[in-house]
PDB file of C-alpha atoms in Angstrom:
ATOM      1  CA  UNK A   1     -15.827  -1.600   2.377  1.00  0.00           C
ATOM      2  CA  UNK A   2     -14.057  -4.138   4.910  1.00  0.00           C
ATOM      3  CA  UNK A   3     -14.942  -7.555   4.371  1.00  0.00           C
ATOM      4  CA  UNK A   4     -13.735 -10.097   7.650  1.00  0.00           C
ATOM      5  CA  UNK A   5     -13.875 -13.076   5.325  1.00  0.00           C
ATOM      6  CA  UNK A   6     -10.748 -15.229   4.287  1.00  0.00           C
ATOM      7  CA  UNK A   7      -8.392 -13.796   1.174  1.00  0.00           C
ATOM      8  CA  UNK A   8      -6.707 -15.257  -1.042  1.00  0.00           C
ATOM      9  CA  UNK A   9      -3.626 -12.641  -1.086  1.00  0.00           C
ATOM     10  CA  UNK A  10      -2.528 -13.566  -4.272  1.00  0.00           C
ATOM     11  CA  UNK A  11      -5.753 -13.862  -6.266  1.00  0.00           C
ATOM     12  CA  UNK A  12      -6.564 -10.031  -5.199  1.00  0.00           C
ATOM     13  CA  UNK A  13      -7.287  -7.834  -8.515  1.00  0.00           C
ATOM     14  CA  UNK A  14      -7.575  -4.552  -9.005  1.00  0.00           C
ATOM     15  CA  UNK A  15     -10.750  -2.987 -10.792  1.00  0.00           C
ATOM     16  CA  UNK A  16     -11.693   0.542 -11.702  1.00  0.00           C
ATOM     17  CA  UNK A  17     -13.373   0.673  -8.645  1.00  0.00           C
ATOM     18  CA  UNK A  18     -11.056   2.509  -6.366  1.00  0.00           C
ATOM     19  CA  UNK A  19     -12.834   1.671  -2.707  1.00  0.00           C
ATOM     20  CA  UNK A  20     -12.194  -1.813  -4.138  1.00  0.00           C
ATOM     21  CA  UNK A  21      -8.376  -1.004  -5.012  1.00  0.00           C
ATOM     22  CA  UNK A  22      -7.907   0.530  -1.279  1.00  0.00           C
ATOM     23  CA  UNK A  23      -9.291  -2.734   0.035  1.00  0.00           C
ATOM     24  CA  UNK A  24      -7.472  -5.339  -2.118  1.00  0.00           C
ATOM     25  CA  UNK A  25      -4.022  -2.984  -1.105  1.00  0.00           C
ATOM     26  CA  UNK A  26      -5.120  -3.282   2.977  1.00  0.00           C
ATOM     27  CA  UNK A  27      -5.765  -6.629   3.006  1.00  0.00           C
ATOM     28  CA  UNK A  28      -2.610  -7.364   1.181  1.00  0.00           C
ATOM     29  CA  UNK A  29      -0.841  -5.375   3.293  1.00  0.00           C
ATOM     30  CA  UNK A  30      -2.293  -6.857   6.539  1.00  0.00           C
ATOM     31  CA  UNK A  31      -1.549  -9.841   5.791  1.00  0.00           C
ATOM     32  CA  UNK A  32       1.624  -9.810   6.885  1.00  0.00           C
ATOM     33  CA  UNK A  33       2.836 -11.617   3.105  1.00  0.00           C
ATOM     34  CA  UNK A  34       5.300  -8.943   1.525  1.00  0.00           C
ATOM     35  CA  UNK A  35       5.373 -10.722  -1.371  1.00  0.00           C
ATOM     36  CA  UNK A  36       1.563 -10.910  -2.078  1.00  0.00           C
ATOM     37  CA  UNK A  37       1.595  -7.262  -1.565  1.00  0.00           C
ATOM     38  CA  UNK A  38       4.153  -6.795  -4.265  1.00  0.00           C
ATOM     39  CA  UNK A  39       2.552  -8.356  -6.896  1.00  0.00           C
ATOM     40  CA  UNK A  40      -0.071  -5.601  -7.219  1.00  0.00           C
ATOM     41  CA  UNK A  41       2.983  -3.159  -8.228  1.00  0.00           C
ATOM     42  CA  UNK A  42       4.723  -3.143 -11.098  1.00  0.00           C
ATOM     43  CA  UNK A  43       7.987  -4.420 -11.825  1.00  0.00           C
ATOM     44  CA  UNK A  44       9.618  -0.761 -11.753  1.00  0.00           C
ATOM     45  CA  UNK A  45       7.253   0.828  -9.629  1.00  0.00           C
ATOM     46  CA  UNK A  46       8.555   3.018  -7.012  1.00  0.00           C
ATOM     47  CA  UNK A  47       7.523   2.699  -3.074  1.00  0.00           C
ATOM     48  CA  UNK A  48       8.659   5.361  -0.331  1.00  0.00           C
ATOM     49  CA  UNK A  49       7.281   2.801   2.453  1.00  0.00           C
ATOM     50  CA  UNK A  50      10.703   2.225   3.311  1.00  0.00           C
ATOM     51  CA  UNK A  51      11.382   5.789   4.158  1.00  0.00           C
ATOM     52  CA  UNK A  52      13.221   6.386   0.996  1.00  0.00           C
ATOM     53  CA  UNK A  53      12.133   5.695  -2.866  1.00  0.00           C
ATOM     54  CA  UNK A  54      13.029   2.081  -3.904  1.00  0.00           C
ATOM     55  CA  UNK A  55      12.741   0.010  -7.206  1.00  0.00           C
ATOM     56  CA  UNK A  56      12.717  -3.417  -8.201  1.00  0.00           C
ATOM     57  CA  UNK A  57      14.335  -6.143  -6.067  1.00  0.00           C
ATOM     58  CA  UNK A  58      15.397  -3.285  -3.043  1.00  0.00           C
ATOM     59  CA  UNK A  59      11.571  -2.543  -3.108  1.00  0.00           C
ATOM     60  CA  UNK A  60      10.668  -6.315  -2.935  1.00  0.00           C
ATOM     61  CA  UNK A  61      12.987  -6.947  -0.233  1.00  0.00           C
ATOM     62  CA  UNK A  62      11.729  -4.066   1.744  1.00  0.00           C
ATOM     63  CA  UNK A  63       8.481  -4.560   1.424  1.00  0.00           C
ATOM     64  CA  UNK A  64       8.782  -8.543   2.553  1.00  0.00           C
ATOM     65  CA  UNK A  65      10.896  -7.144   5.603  1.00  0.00           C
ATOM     66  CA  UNK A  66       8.787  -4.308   6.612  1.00  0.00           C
ATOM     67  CA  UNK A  67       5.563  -6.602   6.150  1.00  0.00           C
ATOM     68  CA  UNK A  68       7.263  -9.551   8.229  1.00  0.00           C
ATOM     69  CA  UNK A  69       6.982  -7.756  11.231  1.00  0.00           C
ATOM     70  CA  UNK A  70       2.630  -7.422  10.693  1.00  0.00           C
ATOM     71  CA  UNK A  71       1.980  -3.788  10.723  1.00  0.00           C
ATOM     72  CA  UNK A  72      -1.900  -2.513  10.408  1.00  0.00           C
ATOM     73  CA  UNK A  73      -3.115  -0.616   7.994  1.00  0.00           C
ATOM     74  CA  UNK A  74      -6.250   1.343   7.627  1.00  0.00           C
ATOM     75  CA  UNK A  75      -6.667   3.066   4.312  1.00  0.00           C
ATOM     76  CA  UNK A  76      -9.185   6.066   3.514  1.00  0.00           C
ATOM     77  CA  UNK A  77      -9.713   7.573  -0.162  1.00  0.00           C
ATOM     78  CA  UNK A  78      -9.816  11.053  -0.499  1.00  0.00           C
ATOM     79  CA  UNK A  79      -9.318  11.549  -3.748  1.00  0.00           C
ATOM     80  CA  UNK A  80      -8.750   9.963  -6.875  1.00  0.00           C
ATOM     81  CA  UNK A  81      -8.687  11.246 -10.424  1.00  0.00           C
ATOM     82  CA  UNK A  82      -7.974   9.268 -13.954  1.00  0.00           C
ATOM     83  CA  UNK A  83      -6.462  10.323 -16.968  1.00  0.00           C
ATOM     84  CA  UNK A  84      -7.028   7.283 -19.968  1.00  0.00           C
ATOM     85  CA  UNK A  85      -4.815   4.333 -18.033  1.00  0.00           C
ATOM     86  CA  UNK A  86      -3.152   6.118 -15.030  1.00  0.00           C
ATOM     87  CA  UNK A  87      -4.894   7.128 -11.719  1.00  0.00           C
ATOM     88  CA  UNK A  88      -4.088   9.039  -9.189  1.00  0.00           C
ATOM     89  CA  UNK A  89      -5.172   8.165  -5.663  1.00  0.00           C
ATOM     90  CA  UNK A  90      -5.156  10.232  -2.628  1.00  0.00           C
ATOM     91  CA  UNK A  91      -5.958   8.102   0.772  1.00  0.00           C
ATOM     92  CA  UNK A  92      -5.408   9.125   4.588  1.00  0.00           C
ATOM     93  CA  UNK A  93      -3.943   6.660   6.607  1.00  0.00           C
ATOM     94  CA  UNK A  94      -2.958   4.662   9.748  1.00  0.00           C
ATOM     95  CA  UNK A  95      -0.594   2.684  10.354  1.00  0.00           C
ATOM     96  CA  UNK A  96       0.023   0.416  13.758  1.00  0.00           C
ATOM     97  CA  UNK A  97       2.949  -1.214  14.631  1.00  0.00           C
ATOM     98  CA  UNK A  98       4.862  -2.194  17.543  1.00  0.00           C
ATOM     99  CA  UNK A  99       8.585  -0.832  18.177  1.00  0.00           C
ATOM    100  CA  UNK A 100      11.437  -2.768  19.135  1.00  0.00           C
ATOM    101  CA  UNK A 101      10.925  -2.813  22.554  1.00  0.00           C
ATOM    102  CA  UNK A 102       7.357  -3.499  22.047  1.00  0.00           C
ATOM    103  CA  UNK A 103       5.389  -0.540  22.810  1.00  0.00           C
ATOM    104  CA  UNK A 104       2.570   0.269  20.359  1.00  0.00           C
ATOM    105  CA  UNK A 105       3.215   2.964  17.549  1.00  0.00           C
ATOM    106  CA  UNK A 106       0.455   4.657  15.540  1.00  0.00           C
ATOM    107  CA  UNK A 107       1.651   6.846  12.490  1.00  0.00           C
ATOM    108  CA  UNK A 108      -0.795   8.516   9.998  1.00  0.00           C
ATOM    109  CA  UNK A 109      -0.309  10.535   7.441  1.00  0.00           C
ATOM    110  CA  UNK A 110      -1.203  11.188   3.328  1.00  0.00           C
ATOM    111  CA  UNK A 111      -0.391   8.708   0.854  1.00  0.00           C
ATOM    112  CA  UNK A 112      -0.472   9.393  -2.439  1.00  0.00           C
ATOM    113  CA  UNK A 113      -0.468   6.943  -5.350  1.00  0.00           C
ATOM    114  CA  UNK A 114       0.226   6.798  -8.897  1.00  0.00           C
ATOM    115  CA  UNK A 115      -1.600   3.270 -10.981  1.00  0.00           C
ATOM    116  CA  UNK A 116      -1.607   2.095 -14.106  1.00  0.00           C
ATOM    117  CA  UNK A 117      -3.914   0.079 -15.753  1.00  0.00           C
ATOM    118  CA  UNK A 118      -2.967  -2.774 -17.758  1.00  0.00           C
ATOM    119  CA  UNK A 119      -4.050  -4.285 -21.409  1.00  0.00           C
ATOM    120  CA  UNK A 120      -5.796  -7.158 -18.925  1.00  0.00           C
ATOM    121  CA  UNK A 121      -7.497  -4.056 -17.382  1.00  0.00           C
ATOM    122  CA  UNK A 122      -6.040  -4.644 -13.844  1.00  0.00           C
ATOM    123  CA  UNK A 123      -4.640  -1.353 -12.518  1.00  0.00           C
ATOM    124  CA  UNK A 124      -1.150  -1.984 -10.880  1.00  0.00           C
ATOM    125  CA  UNK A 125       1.227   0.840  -8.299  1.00  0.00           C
ATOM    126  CA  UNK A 126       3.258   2.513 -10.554  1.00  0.00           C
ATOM    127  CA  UNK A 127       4.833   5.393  -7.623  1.00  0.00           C
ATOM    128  CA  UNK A 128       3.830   4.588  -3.794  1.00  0.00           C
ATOM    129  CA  UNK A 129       4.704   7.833  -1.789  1.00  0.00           C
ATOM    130  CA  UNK A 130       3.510   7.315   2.013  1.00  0.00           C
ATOM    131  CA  UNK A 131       3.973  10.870   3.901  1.00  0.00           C
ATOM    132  CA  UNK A 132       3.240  10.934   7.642  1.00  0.00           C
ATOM    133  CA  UNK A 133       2.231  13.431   9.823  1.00  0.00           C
ATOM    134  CA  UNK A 134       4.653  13.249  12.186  1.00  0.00           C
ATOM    135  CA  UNK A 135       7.489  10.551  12.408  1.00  0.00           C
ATOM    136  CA  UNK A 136       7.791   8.223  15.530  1.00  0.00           C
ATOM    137  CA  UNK A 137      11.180   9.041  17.584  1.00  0.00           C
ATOM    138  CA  UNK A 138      14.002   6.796  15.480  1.00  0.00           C
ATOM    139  CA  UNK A 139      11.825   6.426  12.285  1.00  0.00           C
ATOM    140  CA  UNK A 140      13.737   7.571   9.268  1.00  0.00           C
ATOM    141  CA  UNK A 141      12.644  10.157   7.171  1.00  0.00           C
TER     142      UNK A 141
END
């Protein structure tokens, strides 16, 4: 499901519908707006997008940085499997960016992540674990 219609970043929701979840996390993510993109994790939810695990306002900040410099994503599901409120996804990915002298970067790899739904029924990230491949010369990892 890829929908080329405006978004309201911050009006995205998350249903029980996880093709819907993958989309409402791309477009957040492509949007370049760390901060939209945050909201659909919780407040102690862990991301690895950094290249290390990171929590609260280091995650935040991370996330707005990383974000700020308008990577693409694209997202598949492989998996996903749900236990009363938490879910575990499994999606393959891609990610494009440009290094810092410019030249074009393509990483892909597994991503595997943990949500929790909430009493309003929205599902939120609880863990975010990106693992690629292969790392880019100079990426940490």
């Amino acid at each position: 499901m890829t929908t080329t219609e405006p978004v309201d970043v911050y009006q995205l929701v998350l249903t029980d519908d996880v093709e819907q979840q993958n989309e409402a996390f791309v477009q957040a993510f492509n949007s370049g707006d760390g901060a939209a993109f945050d909201r659909l994790y919780l407040d102690d939810a862990i991301s690895n997008l950094s290249g290390g695990p990171l929590t609260g306002e280091q995650r935040r900040a991370a996330i707005i940085e990383i974000l700020a410099k308008r990577p693409q994503l694209k997202a598949r599901v492989l998996r996903n499997y749900v236990a009363g409120d938490t879910s575990l996804v499994i999606v393959d990915y891609e990610l494009r960016y440009s290094d810092e002298s410019g030249e074009p970067v393509t990483v892909r790899g597994t991503c595997t992540d943990v949500l929790r739904r909430q009493p309003d029924g929205n599902w939120l990230m609880a863990i975010d674990r990106p693992v690629a491949d292969a790392l880019p010369d100079g990426m940490p990892g």
